[in-house]
Tab-separated table of C-alpha atoms and ligand atoms in Angstrom:
chain	number	residue	atom	x	y	z
A	1	UNK	CA	40.902	-31.145	18.645
A	2	UNK	CA	38.194	-27.673	17.488
A	3	UNK	CA	36.298	-26.195	19.720
A	4	UNK	CA	34.067	-24.831	17.314
A	5	UNK	CA	30.926	-26.097	15.864
A	6	UNK	CA	31.309	-26.959	12.475
A	7	UNK	CA	31.143	-23.934	10.114
A	8	UNK	CA	27.748	-23.287	9.414
A	9	UNK	CA	26.657	-24.488	12.510
A	10	UNK	CA	25.413	-22.177	15.654
A	11	UNK	CA	25.542	-23.122	19.528
A	12	UNK	CA	22.799	-21.674	21.505
A	13	UNK	CA	24.215	-19.938	25.015
A	14	UNK	CA	21.838	-19.369	27.217
A	15	UNK	CA	21.229	-15.096	25.666
A	16	UNK	CA	20.316	-16.930	22.248
A	17	UNK	CA	18.716	-19.971	23.387
A	18	UNK	CA	15.823	-16.640	24.662
A	19	UNK	CA	15.711	-15.491	21.750
A	20	UNK	CA	14.972	-18.164	19.646
A	21	UNK	CA	12.668	-19.720	22.627
A	22	UNK	CA	10.982	-16.195	21.429
A	23	UNK	CA	10.415	-16.534	17.401
A	24	UNK	CA	9.911	-20.039	17.767
A	25	UNK	CA	7.115	-19.106	20.928
A	26	UNK	CA	5.472	-16.747	17.770
A	27	UNK	CA	6.005	-19.078	15.749
A	28	UNK	CA	3.793	-21.794	17.703
A	29	UNK	CA	1.033	-18.856	18.835
A	30	UNK	CA	0.021	-17.945	15.116
A	31	UNK	CA	-0.563	-20.879	13.952
A	32	UNK	CA	-2.338	-22.234	17.134
A	33	UNK	CA	-4.914	-18.530	15.784
A	34	UNK	CA	-5.366	-20.619	12.653
A	35	UNK	CA	-5.940	-23.847	13.985
A	36	UNK	CA	-2.349	-25.926	12.780
A	37	UNK	CA	-1.497	-28.685	14.727
A	38	UNK	CA	2.099	-29.356	15.686
A	39	UNK	CA	4.301	-32.511	14.548
A	40	UNK	CA	7.755	-33.428	13.701
A	41	UNK	CA	9.603	-36.035	12.082
A	42	UNK	CA	13.369	-37.409	12.409
A	43	UNK	CA	16.210	-35.770	10.904
A	44	UNK	CA	17.392	-38.469	9.850
A	45	UNK	CA	15.649	-39.688	7.301
A	46	UNK	CA	16.164	-42.660	3.992
A	47	UNK	CA	18.850	-40.798	1.921
A	48	UNK	CA	15.884	-41.936	-1.525
A	49	UNK	CA	13.036	-39.723	0.042
A	50	UNK	CA	14.911	-35.872	-0.885
A	51	UNK	CA	16.931	-37.203	-4.072
A	52	UNK	CA	14.947	-36.489	-7.593
A	53	UNK	CA	16.469	-35.589	-10.177
A	54	UNK	CA	14.971	-32.336	-11.628
A	55	UNK	CA	18.855	-30.752	-10.597
A	56	UNK	CA	18.159	-29.002	-8.152
A	57	UNK	CA	20.613	-27.440	-5.137
A	58	UNK	CA	19.068	-28.602	-2.099
A	59	UNK	CA	20.467	-32.584	-3.860
A	60	UNK	CA	23.132	-31.183	-4.404
A	61	UNK	CA	23.800	-29.880	-0.777
A	62	UNK	CA	22.268	-32.564	0.868
A	63	UNK	CA	24.347	-34.163	4.127
A	64	UNK	CA	24.269	-37.798	3.205
A	65	UNK	CA	26.352	-40.753	3.913
A	66	UNK	CA	25.455	-44.654	4.345
A	67	UNK	CA	26.572	-46.545	7.713
A	68	UNK	CA	25.123	-50.419	7.457
A	69	UNK	CA	24.267	-50.962	4.420
A	70	UNK	CA	21.615	-47.927	4.836
A	71	UNK	CA	21.657	-44.332	2.530
A	72	UNK	CA	20.631	-41.742	5.081
A	73	UNK	CA	20.548	-38.245	5.031
A	74	UNK	CA	19.915	-35.372	7.354
A	75	UNK	CA	16.665	-33.481	6.732
A	76	UNK	CA	17.463	-30.212	4.415
A	77	UNK	CA	13.525	-29.910	4.753
A	78	UNK	CA	10.062	-30.855	5.883
A	79	UNK	CA	8.349	-31.543	3.593
A	80	UNK	CA	9.650	-34.895	2.237
A	81	UNK	CA	8.409	-36.027	5.957
A	82	UNK	CA	4.884	-34.515	6.078
A	83	UNK	CA	3.345	-36.564	2.629
A	84	UNK	CA	5.835	-39.750	4.557
A	85	UNK	CA	4.003	-39.336	7.193
A	86	UNK	CA	0.441	-38.075	4.809
A	87	UNK	CA	1.097	-41.737	2.757
A	88	UNK	CA	1.376	-43.406	6.066
A	89	UNK	CA	-1.928	-42.956	7.540
A	90	UNK	CA	-3.758	-41.600	4.012
A	91	UNK	CA	-7.614	-42.744	5.003
A	92	UNK	CA	-6.888	-42.395	8.167
A	93	UNK	CA	-6.001	-39.307	8.671
A	94	UNK	CA	-9.364	-36.580	8.620
A	95	UNK	CA	-9.545	-34.085	6.231
A	96	UNK	CA	-8.095	-31.218	5.367
A	97	UNK	CA	-4.895	-31.515	7.977
A	98	UNK	CA	-3.647	-28.486	8.866
A	99	UNK	CA	-0.348	-29.046	10.730
A	100	UNK	CA	2.751	-27.325	11.779
A	101	UNK	CA	6.335	-27.559	12.619
A	102	UNK	CA	9.381	-25.842	13.299
A	103	UNK	CA	12.544	-28.652	12.047
A	104	UNK	CA	16.665	-27.883	12.479
A	105	UNK	CA	17.609	-28.428	8.647
A	106	UNK	CA	20.570	-28.719	7.062
A	107	UNK	CA	22.048	-28.444	4.036
A	108	UNK	CA	25.663	-27.759	2.751
A	109	UNK	CA	25.311	-23.817	0.885
A	110	UNK	CA	27.840	-21.666	0.136
A	111	UNK	CA	27.786	-18.926	3.340
A	112	UNK	CA	26.418	-15.486	2.693
A	113	UNK	CA	24.350	-13.589	5.110
A	114	UNK	CA	21.385	-15.254	6.858
A	115	UNK	CA	22.145	-19.111	4.745
A	116	UNK	CA	23.905	-21.588	6.725
A	117	UNK	CA	24.284	-25.061	6.941
A	118	UNK	CA	21.450	-25.407	9.667
A	119	UNK	CA	18.690	-23.778	9.952
A	120	UNK	CA	15.342	-23.798	11.801
A	121	UNK	CA	11.749	-23.443	9.849
A	122	UNK	CA	9.006	-23.153	10.926
A	123	UNK	CA	6.678	-24.554	8.137
A	124	UNK	CA	2.709	-24.348	7.849
A	125	UNK	CA	1.388	-27.197	5.198
A	126	UNK	CA	-3.002	-27.437	4.832
A	127	UNK	CA	-2.804	-31.106	2.690
A	128	UNK	CA	-5.919	-32.005	0.465
A	129	UNK	CA	-6.958	-28.615	0.437
A	130	UNK	CA	-7.446	-28.363	-3.877
A	131	UNK	CA	-8.431	-24.489	-3.764
A	132	UNK	CA	-6.114	-20.635	-2.805
A	133	UNK	CA	-8.017	-20.168	-0.141
A	134	UNK	CA	-5.414	-22.529	1.367
A	135	UNK	CA	-2.611	-20.233	-0.020
A	136	UNK	CA	-4.744	-17.044	0.983
A	137	UNK	CA	-4.257	-18.633	4.791
A	138	UNK	CA	-1.165	-18.902	4.962
A	139	UNK	CA	0.794	-15.350	3.849
A	140	UNK	CA	-2.569	-14.476	6.188
A	141	UNK	CA	-0.180	-16.549	9.237
A	142	UNK	CA	2.755	-15.233	7.191
A	143	UNK	CA	1.726	-11.579	8.082
A	144	UNK	CA	0.473	-12.774	11.529
A	145	UNK	CA	3.207	-13.198	12.634
A	146	UNK	CA	5.416	-10.521	11.038
A	147	UNK	CA	3.379	-8.052	12.824
A	148	UNK	CA	4.057	-10.054	15.894
A	149	UNK	CA	7.120	-9.205	16.242
A	150	UNK	CA	6.784	-5.912	15.451
A	151	UNK	CA	7.537	-4.917	12.042
A	152	UNK	CA	6.153	-2.056	10.047
A	153	UNK	CA	3.090	-3.059	7.814
A	154	UNK	CA	5.904	-1.804	4.675
A	155	UNK	CA	8.268	-4.154	6.092
A	156	UNK	CA	8.243	-7.073	4.019
A	157	UNK	CA	6.142	-7.644	0.619
A	158	UNK	CA	5.324	-11.336	-0.727
A	159	UNK	CA	5.338	-12.154	-4.423
A	160	UNK	CA	3.089	-14.499	-5.799
A	161	UNK	CA	3.063	-16.270	-8.917
A	162	UNK	CA	1.941	-19.875	-10.406
A	163	UNK	CA	3.824	-22.667	-12.191
A	164	UNK	CA	0.796	-23.580	-13.913
A	165	UNK	CA	1.631	-20.054	-15.871
A	166	UNK	CA	5.470	-20.798	-16.621
A	167	UNK	CA	3.372	-25.027	-17.829
A	168	UNK	CA	1.080	-23.054	-19.805
A	169	UNK	CA	3.870	-21.344	-22.183
A	170	UNK	CA	5.721	-24.488	-21.985
A	171	UNK	CA	2.884	-26.595	-23.356
A	172	UNK	CA	3.342	-26.331	-26.665
A	173	UNK	CA	6.779	-28.451	-26.165
A	174	UNK	CA	4.696	-31.030	-24.149
A	175	UNK	CA	6.469	-30.577	-21.059
A	176	UNK	CA	5.504	-33.592	-18.110
A	177	UNK	CA	6.887	-34.613	-14.520
A	178	UNK	CA	9.832	-34.478	-14.670
A	179	UNK	CA	10.558	-32.334	-17.175
A	180	UNK	CA	8.222	-29.780	-15.876
A	181	UNK	CA	9.208	-29.600	-12.993
A	182	UNK	CA	13.545	-28.876	-13.932
A	183	UNK	CA	12.468	-26.317	-16.397
A	184	UNK	CA	10.907	-24.624	-13.419
A	185	UNK	CA	14.243	-25.317	-10.954
A	186	UNK	CA	16.348	-23.801	-13.706
A	187	UNK	CA	14.403	-21.313	-14.663
A	188	UNK	CA	14.645	-20.526	-10.349
A	189	UNK	CA	18.403	-19.977	-11.113
A	190	UNK	CA	18.290	-17.129	-13.417
A	191	UNK	CA	19.180	-14.881	-10.633
A	192	UNK	CA	22.010	-16.677	-9.354
A	193	UNK	CA	23.822	-17.567	-12.832
A	194	UNK	CA	22.013	-15.075	-15.930
A	195	UNK	CA	19.632	-15.677	-18.512
A	196	UNK	CA	22.535	-17.474	-21.202
A	197	UNK	CA	23.082	-20.141	-18.448
A	198	UNK	CA	19.887	-20.472	-17.717
A	199	UNK	CA	19.138	-20.825	-21.163
A	200	UNK	CA	21.552	-23.021	-22.413
A	201	UNK	CA	19.964	-25.384	-20.020
A	202	UNK	CA	17.162	-24.971	-21.599
A	203	UNK	CA	18.136	-26.383	-24.842
A	204	UNK	CA	20.995	-29.106	-23.862
A	205	UNK	CA	19.920	-31.241	-25.805
A	206	UNK	CA	21.111	-33.824	-23.947
A	207	UNK	CA	20.139	-31.556	-20.354
A	208	UNK	CA	16.363	-32.788	-19.205
A	209	UNK	CA	14.253	-30.007	-20.876
A	210	UNK	CA	15.126	-29.509	-24.040
A	211	UNK	CA	13.039	-26.623	-24.892
A	212	UNK	CA	13.304	-25.245	-28.743
A	213	UNK	CA	15.285	-21.906	-28.428
A	214	UNK	CA	12.358	-19.921	-29.713
A	215	UNK	CA	9.900	-21.555	-25.980
A	216	UNK	CA	13.714	-20.862	-24.313
A	217	UNK	CA	13.624	-17.139	-25.194
A	218	UNK	CA	9.349	-16.735	-25.068
A	219	UNK	CA	9.570	-18.017	-21.154
A	220	UNK	CA	12.279	-16.142	-19.811
A	221	UNK	CA	11.032	-12.958	-21.457
A	222	UNK	CA	8.054	-13.719	-19.994
A	223	UNK	CA	9.689	-13.341	-15.772
A	224	UNK	CA	9.828	-10.234	-16.778
A	225	UNK	CA	6.348	-9.697	-16.543
A	226	UNK	CA	5.602	-7.959	-13.227
A	227	UNK	CA	1.553	-7.503	-13.579
A	228	UNK	CA	-1.321	-9.195	-14.385
A	229	UNK	CA	-3.294	-7.333	-17.405
A	230	UNK	CA	0.310	-7.741	-18.459
A	231	UNK	CA	0.389	-11.953	-17.985
A	232	UNK	CA	-2.986	-11.913	-19.749
A	233	UNK	CA	-2.348	-10.499	-22.564
A	234	UNK	CA	0.898	-11.563	-22.943
A	235	UNK	CA	-0.555	-15.401	-22.349
A	236	UNK	CA	-2.332	-18.634	-24.237
A	237	UNK	CA	-5.737	-19.806	-23.734
A	238	UNK	CA	-4.526	-22.203	-21.279
A	239	UNK	CA	-3.517	-19.980	-19.083
A	240	UNK	CA	-6.948	-18.924	-17.376
A	241	UNK	CA	-8.066	-21.432	-15.222
A	242	UNK	CA	-4.589	-20.737	-13.845
A	243	UNK	CA	-5.587	-16.736	-14.173
A	244	UNK	CA	-8.507	-17.268	-12.340
A	245	UNK	CA	-6.855	-18.596	-9.608
A	246	UNK	CA	-4.309	-16.016	-8.413
A	247	UNK	CA	-7.204	-12.997	-9.270
A	248	UNK	CA	-9.238	-15.317	-6.751
A	249	UNK	CA	-5.694	-15.656	-4.307
A	250	UNK	CA	-5.632	-11.252	-4.357
A	251	UNK	CA	-9.930	-12.163	-3.013
A	252	UNK	CA	-9.189	-13.256	-0.965
A	253	UNK	CA	-6.050	-11.605	0.829
A	254	UNK	CA	-7.909	-8.985	0.202
A	255	UNK	CA	-10.621	-9.874	3.270
A	256	UNK	CA	-7.451	-11.075	5.567
A	257	UNK	CA	-6.611	-7.034	4.712
A	258	UNK	CA	-3.013	-8.087	3.678
A	259	UNK	CA	-3.543	-7.909	-0.418
A	260	UNK	CA	-1.560	-4.196	-0.264
A	261	UNK	CA	1.634	-5.694	0.496
A	262	UNK	CA	1.517	-8.915	-1.794
A	263	UNK	CA	2.302	-8.184	-5.757
A	264	UNK	CA	2.888	-10.140	-8.011
A	265	UNK	CA	5.855	-10.543	-9.766
A	266	UNK	CA	6.796	-13.414	-12.764
A	267	UNK	CA	9.897	-14.180	-11.657
A	268	UNK	CA	8.966	-16.818	-8.227
A	269	UNK	CA	9.948	-19.914	-9.442
A	270	UNK	CA	10.908	-21.722	-6.825
A	271	UNK	CA	13.941	-23.704	-6.803
A	272	UNK	CA	12.169	-27.351	-5.530
A	273	UNK	CA	10.679	-29.558	-8.437
A	274	UNK	CA	7.825	-30.446	-6.701
A	275	UNK	CA	5.133	-26.976	-6.780
A	276	UNK	CA	2.638	-26.888	-9.702
A	277	UNK	CA	0.862	-24.213	-9.210
A	278	UNK	CA	0.605	-20.262	-6.975
A	279	UNK	CA	4.283	-19.933	-5.713
A	280	UNK	CA	5.145	-17.057	-3.648
A	281	UNK	CA	8.231	-15.944	-0.977
A	282	UNK	CA	8.922	-12.727	1.347
A	283	UNK	CA	11.306	-10.348	1.183
A	284	UNK	CA	12.527	-7.418	2.945
A	285	UNK	CA	11.050	-4.667	1.034
A	286	UNK	CA	15.006	-2.665	1.618
A	287	UNK	CA	15.628	-5.685	-1.323
A	288	UNK	CA	18.921	-6.417	0.763
A	289	UNK	CA	18.210	-9.891	2.193
A	290	UNK	CA	17.249	-13.340	0.218
A	291	UNK	CA	13.985	-14.334	0.308
A	292	UNK	CA	12.914	-14.171	4.560
A	293	UNK	CA	9.513	-17.609	3.642
A	294	UNK	CA	8.718	-19.073	0.384
A	295	UNK	CA	5.977	-22.493	-0.259
A	296	UNK	CA	3.368	-23.001	-2.451
A	297	UNK	CA	1.170	-25.734	-3.730
A	298	UNK	CA	2.391	-28.761	-4.592
A	299	UNK	CA	-0.238	-30.909	-4.968
A	300	UNK	CA	1.464	-34.782	-7.221
A	301	UNK	CA	4.226	-35.022	-3.923
A	302	UNK	CA	2.297	-37.043	-2.424
A	303	UNK	CA	0.991	-39.079	-5.497
A	304	UNK	CA	5.526	-38.991	-6.992
A	305	UNK	CA	6.073	-40.718	-3.434
A	306	UNK	CA	3.318	-43.311	-3.686
A	307	UNK	CA	0.909	-42.402	-2.072
A	308	UNK	CA	-2.612	-41.561	-3.868
A	309	UNK	CA	-3.568	-38.071	-5.652
A	310	UNK	CA	-3.762	-35.582	-2.124
A	311	UNK	CA	-3.345	-31.503	-2.897
A	312	UNK	CA	-1.112	-30.135	-0.450
A	313	UNK	CA	0.443	-26.466	0.197
A	314	UNK	CA	2.792	-24.809	2.755
A	315	UNK	CA	5.286	-22.829	2.913
A	316	UNK	CA	8.882	-22.854	4.999
A	317	UNK	CA	10.170	-19.605	6.913
A	318	UNK	CA	13.305	-20.028	8.071
A	319	UNK	CA	14.891	-18.291	11.423
A	320	UNK	CA	18.051	-17.023	9.998
A	321	UNK	CA	16.906	-14.466	7.358
A	322	UNK	CA	14.286	-12.909	10.012
A	323	UNK	CA	16.652	-12.497	12.629
A	324	UNK	CA	19.072	-10.334	10.896
A	325	UNK	CA	15.526	-8.458	9.517
A	326	UNK	CA	14.314	-8.292	13.243
A	327	UNK	CA	18.447	-6.964	14.317
A	328	UNK	CA	18.316	-4.709	11.807
A	329	UNK	CA	15.794	-2.557	12.495
A	330	UNK	CA	16.002	-3.318	16.356
A	331	UNK	CA	13.430	-4.899	17.129
A	332	UNK	CA	15.721	-8.060	18.615
A	333	UNK	CA	14.215	-8.647	22.044
A	334	UNK	CA	16.889	-8.762	24.662
A	335	UNK	CA	15.413	-10.728	27.290
A	336	UNK	CA	16.234	-11.593	31.254
A	337	UNK	CA	17.114	-14.908	32.291
A	338	UNK	CA	13.510	-14.809	34.371
A	339	UNK	CA	14.787	-16.023	37.353
A	340	UNK	CA	12.399	-15.362	40.328
A	341	UNK	CA	14.506	-15.741	43.760
A	342	UNK	CA	17.870	-16.923	45.152
A	343	UNK	CA	17.981	-18.925	48.028
A	344	UNK	CA	21.218	-18.366	49.899
A	345	UNK	CA	22.592	-20.866	53.058
A	346	UNK	CA	25.372	-18.820	53.807
A	347	UNK	CA	28.271	-20.238	55.473
A	348	UNK	CA	28.818	-20.385	58.628
A	349	UNK	CA	29.638	-23.491	60.365
A	350	UNK	CA	26.646	-24.119	61.743
A	351	UNK	CA	25.626	-28.088	61.511
A	352	UNK	CA	23.674	-27.772	58.479
A	353	UNK	CA	20.733	-26.497	59.307
A	354	UNK	CA	21.257	-23.491	57.039
A	355	UNK	CA	21.906	-26.192	54.385
A	356	UNK	CA	18.983	-27.927	55.219
A	357	UNK	CA	16.735	-25.286	55.662
A	358	UNK	CA	17.262	-23.563	52.457
A	359	UNK	CA	16.410	-26.455	50.990
A	360	UNK	CA	13.162	-27.410	51.810
A	361	UNK	CA	12.601	-22.617	52.002
A	362	UNK	CA	13.511	-23.311	47.915
A	363	UNK	CA	11.130	-26.794	47.647
A	364	UNK	CA	8.230	-24.564	48.937
A	365	UNK	CA	9.226	-21.697	46.510
A	366	UNK	CA	9.153	-23.910	43.590
A	367	UNK	CA	6.047	-25.173	44.125
A	368	UNK	CA	5.117	-21.680	44.152
A	369	UNK	CA	6.297	-21.938	40.902
A	370	UNK	CA	9.027	-19.605	41.022
A	371	UNK	CA	11.945	-19.937	39.282
A	372	UNK	CA	14.324	-20.384	42.569
A	373	UNK	CA	18.638	-20.875	42.411
A	374	UNK	CA	19.686	-22.646	45.756
A	375	UNK	CA	23.428	-21.836	46.180
A	376	UNK	CA	24.198	-23.685	50.007
A	377	UNK	CA	27.481	-22.613	51.597
A	378	UNK	CA	28.533	-19.667	49.642
A	379	UNK	CA	30.284	-16.908	52.279
A	380	UNK	CA	27.583	-13.758	51.820
A	381	UNK	CA	29.373	-11.098	50.150
A	382	UNK	CA	30.194	-13.748	47.439
A	383	UNK	CA	26.372	-14.725	47.454
A	384	UNK	CA	25.027	-11.759	46.927
A	385	UNK	CA	26.978	-10.432	44.044
A	386	UNK	CA	25.540	-13.288	42.536
A	387	UNK	CA	22.143	-12.804	42.773
A	388	UNK	CA	22.789	-9.064	42.488
A	389	UNK	CA	23.972	-10.001	38.449
A	390	UNK	CA	21.736	-13.327	38.848
A	391	UNK	CA	18.600	-10.513	37.537
A	392	UNK	CA	16.176	-12.398	40.058
A	393	UNK	CA	14.428	-9.833	42.198
A	394	UNK	CA	14.886	-10.684	45.298
A	395	UNK	CA	17.321	-13.184	47.521
A	396	UNK	CA	16.807	-14.668	50.431
A	397	UNK	CA	19.039	-15.516	53.304
A	398	UNK	CA	19.565	-18.287	55.268
A	399	UNK	CA	22.374	-18.484	58.302
A	400	UNK	CA	22.633	-19.207	61.436
A	401	UNK	CA	21.809	-15.777	62.618
A	402	UNK	CA	18.742	-16.721	61.186
A	403	UNK	CA	17.640	-19.863	62.351
A	404	UNK	CA	18.175	-18.981	66.066
A	405	UNK	CA	15.736	-16.189	65.019
A	406	UNK	CA	13.375	-18.208	63.063
A	407	UNK	CA	13.543	-16.143	60.047
A	408	UNK	CA	14.749	-15.285	56.347
A	409	UNK	CA	16.391	-12.630	55.703
A	410	UNK	CA	14.462	-11.439	52.480
A	411	UNK	CA	16.705	-8.982	49.810
A	412	UNK	CA	14.663	-6.784	47.391
A	413	UNK	CA	17.677	-6.861	44.496
A	414	UNK	CA	15.933	-3.839	42.785
A	415	UNK	CA	16.247	-1.503	46.233
A	416	UNK	CA	18.321	-3.196	47.908
A	417	UNK	CA	15.520	-2.870	51.096
A	418	UNK	CA	15.759	-6.208	53.574
A	419	UNK	CA	13.284	-6.760	56.284
A	420	UNK	CA	12.727	-10.710	57.912
A	421	UNK	CA	10.519	-13.365	57.193
A	422	UNK	CA	9.229	-16.103	59.641
A	423	UNK	CA	10.931	-19.530	58.085
A	424	UNK	CA	7.920	-21.393	58.553
A	425	UNK	CA	5.306	-18.875	57.205
A	426	UNK	CA	5.898	-20.459	52.972
B	1	HAM	P1	12.606	-23.134	0.563
B	1	HAM	O1	12.854	-22.409	-0.186
B	1	HAM	O2	14.289	-23.950	0.685
B	1	HAM	O3	11.215	-24.586	0.782
B	1	HAM	O4	13.694	-22.689	2.633
B	1	HAM	C1	12.065	-21.657	2.864
B	1	HAM	C2	13.314	-21.962	3.918
B	1	HAM	O5	13.867	-21.859	4.829
B	1	HAM	C3	14.232	-19.423	3.309
B	1	HAM	O6	13.059	-18.605	2.763
B	1	HAM	C4	14.546	-19.857	4.489
B	1	HAM	O7	14.012	-18.544	5.058
B	1	HAM	C5	14.989	-20.695	4.656
B	1	HAM	N1	15.956	-21.027	4.997
B	1	HAM	C6	16.206	-22.316	3.585
B	1	HAM	N2	18.079	-22.394	3.260
B	1	HAM	C7	18.457	-21.638	3.924
B	1	HAM	C8	20.176	-21.517	4.755
B	1	HAM	N3	20.658	-22.623	3.987
B	1	HAM	N4	20.091	-21.417	5.992
B	1	HAM	C9	19.274	-20.686	6.422
B	1	HAM	N5	18.243	-20.170	5.727
B	1	HAM	C10	17.665	-21.083	4.854
B	1	HAM	C11	11.787	-25.288	1.477
B	1	HAM	O8	12.408	-25.711	2.693
B	1	HAM	C12	10.420	-25.387	1.696
B	1	HAM	N6	10.179	-27.116	2.177
B	1	HAM	C13	9.209	-25.569	1.627
B	1	HAM	C14	7.017	-26.318	2.208
B	1	HAM	C15	7.038	-25.504	2.409
B	1	HAM	N7	6.958	-25.541	0.534
B	1	HAM	C16	5.533	-25.970	1.034
B	1	HAM	N8	5.759	-26.372	1.965
């Protein structure tokens, strides 16, 4: 039997768990400050919730199996589960909804730096807000988190675009619904498989998109644009509402004081089929790492799963890439165990009186809210050695001598100084 966890998964020993809790604490606190409520869903779902036909990597990477005739999957992301939860209570839930969550997600990925087969993903999603004030709020929350983690203003940039720009370019070929989703998924692979391979997918007569060669060229050419003004010059009139939405988004970001860290980048398309409007991803400024987070507007997901139309926007922010960046910058904290006291019933051949006194004494400290480790019947030397290593502030020793004096011997583990305290006082 292998003692290693499955490839791409992690064990969290106490020191790693403390860092994880520290990070999640910041996720929770930022979400709370923006007025988001925490939700969760099962890690296991009906596989069909995640299976879409647009050629997405996330579907190919699904951990799925059939058990008792049920086709089940470990969630690769949370968004479809949230949509399912919203639909199940649509009409009852007061809009807008602002929800956050920190799910563990599973994807059978090729392992690279910052990409693993399970990751935790902080999600913030807004349901029922059609305007880009939702996206501005979400991007502002990402920057609020980055600041809390100690990153400097210039360390991370958000790149933003809108799928509606591509839609305006593809409109001539009457691309709607699933075909447009498949187009975006193909275009998103540009960095990975190159322009020729993407063009081949877009124009494949047997594929889901079936663009003409000239249209595919125009589309791929547009992805190189990095200025909104240039996008405006190159796009047809049908792009006007999407361009106006991007202008409004930058105004909103300016009000939050973060517009200087957000850039327009036409190559941001995102690899999930359900996005419909603004899309964004955050990257480290040095450009060494994969996306830190990604999100956007997905106004038709609820409909596509059988609900009534409902606008929505959100992002997912993984724990892995940010962990790499924080480590690189020396910002990952070394966190102490947080133990306050060690209470020791010193082994010494009495009739158990020291044991009982130590248990009662430890219980009183715990009732005061302190974190107390209790060591019963341990030789004094060994007890003090392990108390020193534990990171506790004090050791409280109770043995036959102390009992006879009605006292506890309290040792300050930082200074080594000792004093008696009355045993019955606490
Ligand atoms: P995503 O871009 O697939 O979007 O994932 C979001 C983030 O999760 C990534 O930017 C990355 O930080 C992290 N992530 C994803 N896959 C892995 C992996 N294999 N290993 C480590 N980290 C990973 C979504 O999942 C959307 N559901 C986000 C969203 C929420 N959109 C709207 N609401």
